[in-house]
mmCIF file of C-alpha atoms in Angstrom:
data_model
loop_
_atom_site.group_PDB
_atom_site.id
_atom_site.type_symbol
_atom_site.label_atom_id
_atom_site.label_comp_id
_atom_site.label_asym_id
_atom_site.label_seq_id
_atom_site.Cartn_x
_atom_site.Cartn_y
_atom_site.Cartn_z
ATOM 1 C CA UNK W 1419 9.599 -27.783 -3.205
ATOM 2 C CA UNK W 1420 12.387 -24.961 -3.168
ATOM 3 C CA UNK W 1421 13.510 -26.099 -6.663
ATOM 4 C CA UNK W 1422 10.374 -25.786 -7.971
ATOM 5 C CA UNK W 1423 10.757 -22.155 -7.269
ATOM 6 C CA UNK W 1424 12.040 -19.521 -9.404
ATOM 7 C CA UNK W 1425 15.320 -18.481 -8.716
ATOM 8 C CA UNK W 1426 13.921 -14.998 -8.679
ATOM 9 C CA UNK W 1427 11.297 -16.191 -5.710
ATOM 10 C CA UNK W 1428 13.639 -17.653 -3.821
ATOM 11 C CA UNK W 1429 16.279 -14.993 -3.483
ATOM 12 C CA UNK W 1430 13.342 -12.246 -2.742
ATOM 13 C CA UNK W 1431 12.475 -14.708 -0.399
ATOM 14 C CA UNK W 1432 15.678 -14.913 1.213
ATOM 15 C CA UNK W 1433 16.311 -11.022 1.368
ATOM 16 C CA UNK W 1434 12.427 -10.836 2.551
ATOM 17 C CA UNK W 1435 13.812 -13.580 5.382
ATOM 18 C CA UNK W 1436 16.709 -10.938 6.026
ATOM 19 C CA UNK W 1437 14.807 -8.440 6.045
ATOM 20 C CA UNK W 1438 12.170 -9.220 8.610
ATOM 21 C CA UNK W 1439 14.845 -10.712 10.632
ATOM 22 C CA UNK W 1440 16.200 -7.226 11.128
ATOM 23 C CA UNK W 1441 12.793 -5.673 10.913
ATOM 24 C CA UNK W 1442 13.515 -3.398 13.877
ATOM 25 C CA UNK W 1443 16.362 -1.737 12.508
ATOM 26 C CA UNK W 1444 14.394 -1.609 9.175
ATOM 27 C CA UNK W 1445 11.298 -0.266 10.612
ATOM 28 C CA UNK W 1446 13.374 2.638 12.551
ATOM 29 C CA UNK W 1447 14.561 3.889 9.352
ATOM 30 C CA UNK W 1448 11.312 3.463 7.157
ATOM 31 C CA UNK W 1449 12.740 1.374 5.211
ATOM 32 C CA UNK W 1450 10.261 -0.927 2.815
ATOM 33 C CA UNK W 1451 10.265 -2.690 -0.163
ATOM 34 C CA UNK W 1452 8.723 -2.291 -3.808
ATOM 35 C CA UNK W 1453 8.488 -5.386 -5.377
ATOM 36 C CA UNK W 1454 7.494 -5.313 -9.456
ATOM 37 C CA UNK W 1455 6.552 -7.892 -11.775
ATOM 38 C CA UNK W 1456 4.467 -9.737 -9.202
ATOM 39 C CA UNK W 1457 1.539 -12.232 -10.127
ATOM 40 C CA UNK W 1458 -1.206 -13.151 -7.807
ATOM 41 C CA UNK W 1459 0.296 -16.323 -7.247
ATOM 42 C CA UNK W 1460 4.091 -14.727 -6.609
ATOM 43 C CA UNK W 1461 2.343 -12.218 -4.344
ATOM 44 C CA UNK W 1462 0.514 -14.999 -2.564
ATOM 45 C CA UNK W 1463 3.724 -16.227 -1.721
ATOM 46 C CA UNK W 1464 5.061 -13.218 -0.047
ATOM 47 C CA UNK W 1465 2.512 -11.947 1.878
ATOM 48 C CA UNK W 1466 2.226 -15.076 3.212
ATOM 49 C CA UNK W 1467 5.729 -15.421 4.170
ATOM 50 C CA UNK W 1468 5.872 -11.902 5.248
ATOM 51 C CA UNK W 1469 2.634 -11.777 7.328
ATOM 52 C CA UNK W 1470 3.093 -15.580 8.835
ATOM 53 C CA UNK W 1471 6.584 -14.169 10.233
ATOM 54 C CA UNK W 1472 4.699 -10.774 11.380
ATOM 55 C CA UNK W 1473 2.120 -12.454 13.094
ATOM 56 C CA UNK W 1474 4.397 -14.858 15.040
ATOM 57 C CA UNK W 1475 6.520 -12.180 15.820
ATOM 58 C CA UNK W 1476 7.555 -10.594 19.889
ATOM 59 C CA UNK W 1477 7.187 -8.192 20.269
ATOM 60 C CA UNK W 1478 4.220 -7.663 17.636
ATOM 61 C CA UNK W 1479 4.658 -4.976 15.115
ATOM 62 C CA UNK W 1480 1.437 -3.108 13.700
ATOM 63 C CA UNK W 1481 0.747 -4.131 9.956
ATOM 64 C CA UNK W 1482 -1.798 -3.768 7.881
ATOM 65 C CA UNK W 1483 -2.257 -5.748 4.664
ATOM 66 C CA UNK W 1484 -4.233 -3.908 1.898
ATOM 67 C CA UNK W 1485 -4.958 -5.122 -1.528
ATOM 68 C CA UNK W 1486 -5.115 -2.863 -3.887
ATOM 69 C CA UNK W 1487 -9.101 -3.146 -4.162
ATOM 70 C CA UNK W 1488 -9.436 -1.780 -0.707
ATOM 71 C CA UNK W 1489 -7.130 0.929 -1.247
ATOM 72 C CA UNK W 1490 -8.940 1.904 -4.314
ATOM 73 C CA UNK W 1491 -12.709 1.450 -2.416
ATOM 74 C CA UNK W 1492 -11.241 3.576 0.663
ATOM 75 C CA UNK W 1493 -9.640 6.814 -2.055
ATOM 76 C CA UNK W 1494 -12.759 6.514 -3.495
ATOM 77 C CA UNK W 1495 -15.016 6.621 -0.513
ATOM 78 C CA UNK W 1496 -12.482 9.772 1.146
ATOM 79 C CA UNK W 1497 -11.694 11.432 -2.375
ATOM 80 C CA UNK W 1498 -15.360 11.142 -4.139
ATOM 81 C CA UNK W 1499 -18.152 9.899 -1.990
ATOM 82 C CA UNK W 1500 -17.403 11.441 1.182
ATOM 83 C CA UNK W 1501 -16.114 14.503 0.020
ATOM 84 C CA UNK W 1502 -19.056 15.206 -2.622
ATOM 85 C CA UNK W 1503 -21.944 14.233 -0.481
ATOM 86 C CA UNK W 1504 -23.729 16.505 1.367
ATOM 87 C CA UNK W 1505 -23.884 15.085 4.966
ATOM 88 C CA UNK W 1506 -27.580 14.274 5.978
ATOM 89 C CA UNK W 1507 -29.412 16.186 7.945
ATOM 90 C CA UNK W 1508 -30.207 14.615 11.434
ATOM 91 C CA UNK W 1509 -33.607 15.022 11.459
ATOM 92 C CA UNK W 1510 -33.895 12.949 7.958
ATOM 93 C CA UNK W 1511 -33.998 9.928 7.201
ATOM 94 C CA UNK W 1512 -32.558 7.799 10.215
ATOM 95 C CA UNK W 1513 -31.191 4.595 7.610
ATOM 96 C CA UNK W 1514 -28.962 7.105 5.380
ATOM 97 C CA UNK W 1515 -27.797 8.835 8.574
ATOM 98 C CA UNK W 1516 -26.771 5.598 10.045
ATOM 99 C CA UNK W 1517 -25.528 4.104 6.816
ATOM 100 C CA UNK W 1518 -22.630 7.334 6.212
ATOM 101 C CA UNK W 1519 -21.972 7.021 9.884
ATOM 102 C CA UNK W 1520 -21.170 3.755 8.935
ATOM 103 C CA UNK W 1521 -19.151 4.997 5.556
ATOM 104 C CA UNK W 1522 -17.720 7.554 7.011
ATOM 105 C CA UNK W 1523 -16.361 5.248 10.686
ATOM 106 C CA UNK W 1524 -14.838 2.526 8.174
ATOM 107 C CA UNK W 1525 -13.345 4.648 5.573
ATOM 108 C CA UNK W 1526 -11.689 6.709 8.529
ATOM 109 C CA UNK W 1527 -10.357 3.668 9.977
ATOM 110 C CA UNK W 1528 -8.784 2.187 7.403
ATOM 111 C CA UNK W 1529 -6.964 5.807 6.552
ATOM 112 C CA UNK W 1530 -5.829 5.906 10.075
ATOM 113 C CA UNK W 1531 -4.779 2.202 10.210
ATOM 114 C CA UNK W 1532 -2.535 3.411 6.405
ATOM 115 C CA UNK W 1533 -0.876 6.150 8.548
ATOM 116 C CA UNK W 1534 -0.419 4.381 11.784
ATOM 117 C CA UNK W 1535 0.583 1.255 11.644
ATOM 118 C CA UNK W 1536 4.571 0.489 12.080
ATOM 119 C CA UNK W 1537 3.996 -0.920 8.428
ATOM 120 C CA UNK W 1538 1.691 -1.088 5.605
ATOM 121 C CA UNK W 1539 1.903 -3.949 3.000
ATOM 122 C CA UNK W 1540 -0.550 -2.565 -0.463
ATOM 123 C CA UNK W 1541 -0.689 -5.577 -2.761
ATOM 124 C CA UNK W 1542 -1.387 -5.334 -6.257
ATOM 125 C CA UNK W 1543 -0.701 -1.886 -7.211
ATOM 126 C CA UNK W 1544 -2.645 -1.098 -10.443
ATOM 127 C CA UNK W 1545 -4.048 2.518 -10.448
ATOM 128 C CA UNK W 1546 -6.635 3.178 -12.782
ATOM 129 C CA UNK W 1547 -8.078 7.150 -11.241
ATOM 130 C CA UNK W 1548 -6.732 10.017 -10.599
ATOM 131 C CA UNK W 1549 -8.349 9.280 -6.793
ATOM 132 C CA UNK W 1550 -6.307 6.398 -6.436
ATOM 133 C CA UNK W 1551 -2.810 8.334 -7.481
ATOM 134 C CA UNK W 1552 -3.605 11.299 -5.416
ATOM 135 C CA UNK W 1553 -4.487 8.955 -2.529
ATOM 136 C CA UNK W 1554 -1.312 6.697 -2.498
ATOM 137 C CA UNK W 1555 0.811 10.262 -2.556
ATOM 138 C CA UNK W 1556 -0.950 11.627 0.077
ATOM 139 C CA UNK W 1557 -0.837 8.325 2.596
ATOM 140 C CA UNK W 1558 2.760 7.593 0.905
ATOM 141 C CA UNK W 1559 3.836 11.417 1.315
ATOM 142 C CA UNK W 1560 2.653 10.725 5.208
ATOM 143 C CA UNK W 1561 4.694 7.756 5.972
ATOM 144 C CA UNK W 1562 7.683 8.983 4.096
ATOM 145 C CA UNK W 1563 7.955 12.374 6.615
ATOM 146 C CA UNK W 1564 7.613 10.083 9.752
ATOM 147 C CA UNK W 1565 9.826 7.216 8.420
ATOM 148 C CA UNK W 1566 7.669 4.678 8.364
ATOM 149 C CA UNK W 1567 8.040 1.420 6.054
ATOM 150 C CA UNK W 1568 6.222 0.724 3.273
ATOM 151 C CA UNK W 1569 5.938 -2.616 1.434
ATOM 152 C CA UNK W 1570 4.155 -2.247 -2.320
ATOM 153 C CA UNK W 1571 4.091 -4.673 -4.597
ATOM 154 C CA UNK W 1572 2.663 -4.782 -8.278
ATOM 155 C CA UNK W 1573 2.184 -7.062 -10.950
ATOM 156 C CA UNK W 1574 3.654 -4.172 -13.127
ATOM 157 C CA UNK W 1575 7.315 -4.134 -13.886
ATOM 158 C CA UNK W 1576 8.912 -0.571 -13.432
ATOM 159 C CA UNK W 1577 8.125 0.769 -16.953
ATOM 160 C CA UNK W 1578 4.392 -0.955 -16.832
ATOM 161 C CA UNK W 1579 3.757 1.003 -13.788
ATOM 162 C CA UNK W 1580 5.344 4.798 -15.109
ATOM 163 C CA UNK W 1581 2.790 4.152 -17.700
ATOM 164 C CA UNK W 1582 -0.464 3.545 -16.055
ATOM 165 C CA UNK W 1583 0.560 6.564 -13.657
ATOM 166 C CA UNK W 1584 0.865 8.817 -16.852
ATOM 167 C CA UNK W 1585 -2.117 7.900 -18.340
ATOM 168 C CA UNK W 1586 -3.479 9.057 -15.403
ATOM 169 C CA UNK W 1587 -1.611 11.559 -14.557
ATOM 170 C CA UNK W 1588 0.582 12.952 -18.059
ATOM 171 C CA UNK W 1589 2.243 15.967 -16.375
ATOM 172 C CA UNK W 1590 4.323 12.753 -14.601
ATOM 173 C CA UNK W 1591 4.792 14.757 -11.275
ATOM 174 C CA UNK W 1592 3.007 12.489 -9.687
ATOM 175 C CA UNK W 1593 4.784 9.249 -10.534
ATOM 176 C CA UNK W 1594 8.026 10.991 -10.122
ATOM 177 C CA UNK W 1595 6.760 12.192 -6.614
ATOM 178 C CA UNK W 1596 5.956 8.628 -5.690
ATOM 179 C CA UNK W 1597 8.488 6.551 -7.192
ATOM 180 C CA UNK W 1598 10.756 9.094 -5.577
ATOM 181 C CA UNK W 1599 10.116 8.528 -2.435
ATOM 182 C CA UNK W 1600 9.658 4.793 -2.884
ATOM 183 C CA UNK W 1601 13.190 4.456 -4.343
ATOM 184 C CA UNK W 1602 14.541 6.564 -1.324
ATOM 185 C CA UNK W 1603 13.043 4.011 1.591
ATOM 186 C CA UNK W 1604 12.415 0.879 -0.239
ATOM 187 C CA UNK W 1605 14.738 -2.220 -1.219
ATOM 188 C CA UNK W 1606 13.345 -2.897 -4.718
ATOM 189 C CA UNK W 1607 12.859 -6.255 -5.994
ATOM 190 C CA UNK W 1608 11.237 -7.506 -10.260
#
Protein backbone atom coordinates (compact mmCIF):
# COMPACT_ATOMS: atom_id res chain seq x y z
CA UNK A 1 0.00 0.00 0.00
CA UNK A 2 2.82 2.66 0.85
CA UNK A 3 4.25 2.19 -2.69
CA UNK A 4 1.26 2.86 -4.19
CA UNK A 5 1.63 6.27 -2.75
CA UNK A 6 3.15 9.22 -4.20
CA UNK A 7 6.37 10.00 -3.02
CA UNK A 8 5.03 13.45 -2.43
CA UNK A 9 2.11 11.79 0.00
CA UNK A 10 4.24 9.91 1.76
CA UNK A 11 6.88 12.36 2.86
CA UNK A 12 3.92 15.01 3.86
CA UNK A 13 2.80 12.17 5.58
CA UNK A 14 5.83 11.55 7.40
CA UNK A 15 6.50 15.31 8.38
CA UNK A 16 2.53 15.39 9.22
CA UNK A 17 3.59 12.10 11.57
CA UNK A 18 6.46 14.47 12.98
CA UNK A 19 4.60 16.98 13.32
CA UNK A 20 1.72 15.81 15.43
CA UNK A 21 4.16 13.86 17.35
CA UNK A 22 5.52 17.13 18.64
CA UNK A 23 2.17 18.81 18.43
CA UNK A 24 2.64 20.44 21.84
CA UNK A 25 5.63 22.24 21.09
CA UNK A 26 4.00 23.08 17.68
CA UNK A 27 0.80 24.22 19.07
CA UNK A 28 2.72 26.62 21.72
CA UNK A 29 4.23 28.43 18.96
CA UNK A 30 1.20 28.55 16.43
CA UNK A 31 2.78 26.83 14.25
CA UNK A 32 0.50 25.13 11.23
CA UNK A 33 0.76 23.98 7.98
CA UNK A 34 -0.41 25.14 4.36
CA UNK A 35 -0.55 22.41 2.20
CA UNK A 36 -1.14 23.32 -1.86
CA UNK A 37 -1.90 21.27 -4.72
CA UNK A 38 -4.25 19.03 -2.76
CA UNK A 39 -7.11 16.87 -4.42
CA UNK A 40 -10.08 15.61 -2.59
CA UNK A 41 -8.69 12.34 -2.53
CA UNK A 42 -4.95 13.65 -1.25
CA UNK A 43 -6.87 15.73 1.30
CA UNK A 44 -8.90 12.72 2.32
CA UNK A 45 -5.81 11.24 3.19
CA UNK A 46 -4.59 13.82 5.54
CA UNK A 47 -7.29 14.77 7.44
CA UNK A 48 -7.75 11.46 8.10
CA UNK A 49 -4.36 10.81 9.28
CA UNK A 50 -4.27 14.05 11.04
CA UNK A 51 -7.69 13.87 12.81
CA UNK A 52 -7.44 9.84 13.57
CA UNK A 53 -4.08 10.83 15.53
CA UNK A 54 -6.01 14.00 17.15
CA UNK A 55 -8.77 12.11 18.25
CA UNK A 56 -6.72 9.29 19.89
CA UNK A 57 -4.64 11.69 21.37
CA UNK A 58 -3.98 12.42 25.75
CA UNK A 59 -4.34 14.71 26.56
CA UNK A 60 -7.04 15.84 23.82
CA UNK A 61 -6.32 18.95 21.93
CA UNK A 62 -9.36 21.17 20.63
CA UNK A 63 -9.70 20.92 16.71
CA UNK A 64 -12.03 21.77 14.52
CA UNK A 65 -12.21 20.47 10.95
CA UNK A 66 -13.88 22.88 8.43
CA UNK A 67 -14.29 22.38 4.78
CA UNK A 68 -14.19 25.06 2.91
CA UNK A 69 -18.13 24.98 2.22
CA UNK A 70 -18.78 25.65 5.84
CA UNK A 71 -16.39 28.34 6.05
CA UNK A 72 -17.88 29.95 3.09
CA UNK A 73 -21.82 29.26 4.51
CA UNK A 74 -20.62 30.70 8.07
CA UNK A 75 -18.72 34.35 6.20
CA UNK A 76 -21.69 34.44 4.45
CA UNK A 77 -24.22 34.04 7.17
CA UNK A 78 -21.81 36.72 9.65
CA UNK A 79 -20.66 39.01 6.61
CA UNK A 80 -24.14 39.19 4.49
CA UNK A 81 -27.15 37.65 6.09
CA UNK A 82 -26.68 38.52 9.56
CA UNK A 83 -25.24 41.70 9.15
CA UNK A 84 -27.90 43.01 6.44
CA UNK A 85 -31.00 41.73 8.08
CA UNK A 86 -32.91 43.66 10.17
CA UNK A 87 -33.44 41.57 13.38
CA UNK A 88 -37.22 40.71 13.88
CA UNK A 89 -39.21 42.26 16.01
CA UNK A 90 -40.36 40.07 19.03
CA UNK A 91 -43.74 40.58 18.83
CA UNK A 92 -43.72 39.24 14.97
CA UNK A 93 -43.80 36.43 13.63
CA UNK A 94 -42.69 33.71 16.28
CA UNK A 95 -41.13 31.03 13.23
CA UNK A 96 -38.66 33.84 11.75
CA UNK A 97 -37.77 34.88 15.32
CA UNK A 98 -36.95 31.38 16.21
CA UNK A 99 -35.42 30.51 12.88
CA UNK A 100 -32.43 33.69 13.19
CA UNK A 101 -32.13 32.65 16.77
CA UNK A 102 -31.29 29.60 15.27
CA UNK A 103 -28.94 31.41 12.40
CA UNK A 104 -27.62 33.58 14.46
CA UNK A 105 -26.65 30.56 17.71
CA UNK A 106 -24.94 28.33 14.86
CA UNK A 107 -23.17 30.86 12.88
CA UNK A 108 -21.77 32.25 16.32
CA UNK A 109 -20.63 28.94 17.26
CA UNK A 110 -18.84 27.94 14.59
CA UNK A 111 -16.89 31.59 14.64
CA UNK A 112 -16.10 30.96 18.20
CA UNK A 113 -15.13 27.27 17.70
CA UNK A 114 -12.51 29.12 14.43
CA UNK A 115 -11.02 31.33 17.21
CA UNK A 116 -10.90 28.95 20.06
CA UNK A 117 -9.94 25.88 19.40
CA UNK A 118 -6.03 24.91 20.04
CA UNK A 119 -6.27 24.26 16.14
CA UNK A 120 -8.30 24.72 13.14
CA UNK A 121 -7.88 22.42 10.06
CA UNK A 122 -9.97 24.53 6.73
CA UNK A 123 -9.93 22.03 3.88
CA UNK A 124 -10.29 22.98 0.45
CA UNK A 125 -9.46 26.52 0.26
CA UNK A 126 -11.07 27.99 -2.92
CA UNK A 127 -12.41 31.58 -2.34
CA UNK A 128 -14.75 32.77 -4.72
CA UNK A 129 -16.28 36.41 -2.56
CA UNK A 130 -14.95 39.05 -1.25
CA UNK A 131 -16.94 37.64 2.17
CA UNK A 132 -14.98 34.68 2.14
CA UNK A 133 -11.37 36.66 1.82
CA UNK A 134 -12.32 39.19 4.35
CA UNK A 135 -13.51 36.36 6.62
CA UNK A 136 -10.39 34.03 6.50
CA UNK A 137 -8.21 37.47 7.34
CA UNK A 138 -10.20 38.35 10.02
CA UNK A 139 -10.38 34.62 11.83
CA UNK A 140 -6.65 34.11 10.37
CA UNK A 141 -5.55 37.74 11.62
CA UNK A 142 -7.12 36.34 15.17
CA UNK A 143 -5.20 33.22 15.52
CA UNK A 144 -2.03 34.68 14.20
CA UNK A 145 -1.95 37.51 17.36
CA UNK A 146 -2.63 34.66 19.93
CA UNK A 147 -0.34 32.03 18.27
CA UNK A 148 -2.52 29.63 17.52
CA UNK A 149 -1.98 26.87 14.66
CA UNK A 150 -3.53 26.80 11.64
CA UNK A 151 -3.69 23.89 9.16
CA UNK A 152 -5.10 25.04 5.40
CA UNK A 153 -4.99 23.11 2.70
CA UNK A 154 -6.06 23.77 -1.05
CA UNK A 155 -6.31 22.07 -4.15
CA UNK A 156 -4.60 25.28 -5.57
CA UNK A 157 -0.88 25.34 -5.97
CA UNK A 158 0.72 28.69 -4.68
CA UNK A 159 0.30 30.72 -7.92
CA UNK A 160 -3.46 29.13 -8.48
CA UNK A 161 -4.35 30.48 -5.18
CA UNK A 162 -2.58 34.40 -5.58
CA UNK A 163 -4.89 34.36 -8.47
CA UNK A 164 -8.29 33.56 -7.28
CA UNK A 165 -7.46 36.01 -4.25
CA UNK A 166 -6.81 38.83 -6.90
CA UNK A 167 -9.65 38.33 -8.80
CA UNK A 168 -11.27 38.94 -5.83
CA UNK A 169 -9.45 41.16 -4.34
CA UNK A 170 -6.91 43.13 -7.29
CA UNK A 171 -5.37 45.70 -4.90
CA UNK A 172 -3.52 42.14 -3.61
CA UNK A 173 -3.34 43.44 0.07
CA UNK A 174 -5.31 40.96 1.01
CA UNK A 175 -3.51 37.89 -0.29
CA UNK A 176 -0.29 39.41 0.75
CA UNK A 177 -1.87 39.95 4.30
CA UNK A 178 -2.82 36.30 4.42
CA UNK A 179 -0.19 34.47 2.78
CA UNK A 180 1.96 36.57 5.06
CA UNK A 181 1.01 35.43 7.96
CA UNK A 182 0.54 31.87 6.74
CA UNK A 183 4.19 31.70 5.57
CA UNK A 184 5.28 33.13 9.06
CA UNK A 185 3.47 30.11 11.27
CA UNK A 186 2.97 27.42 8.80
CA UNK A 187 5.32 24.49 7.45
CA UNK A 188 4.26 24.56 3.77
CA UNK A 189 3.85 21.53 1.82
CA UNK A 190 2.62 21.19 -2.74
Amino acid sequence: MVSAIRIQDRDLLSRLNNYLEGLDTYLREGIGWLIFNADRQRTARIVNFMVDILKGRQPPVGFTLMPWRDFAMNAYMLKIELAHQPRPAEGGDPKVLQEYRIATHVSLELYRQMVEQSLIIITGLVPHYPHEVTHLDEILDHRFQRRQATVIITPRLPEQLAADFEAIDPSKKLWQRIFTRLYETSLIAL
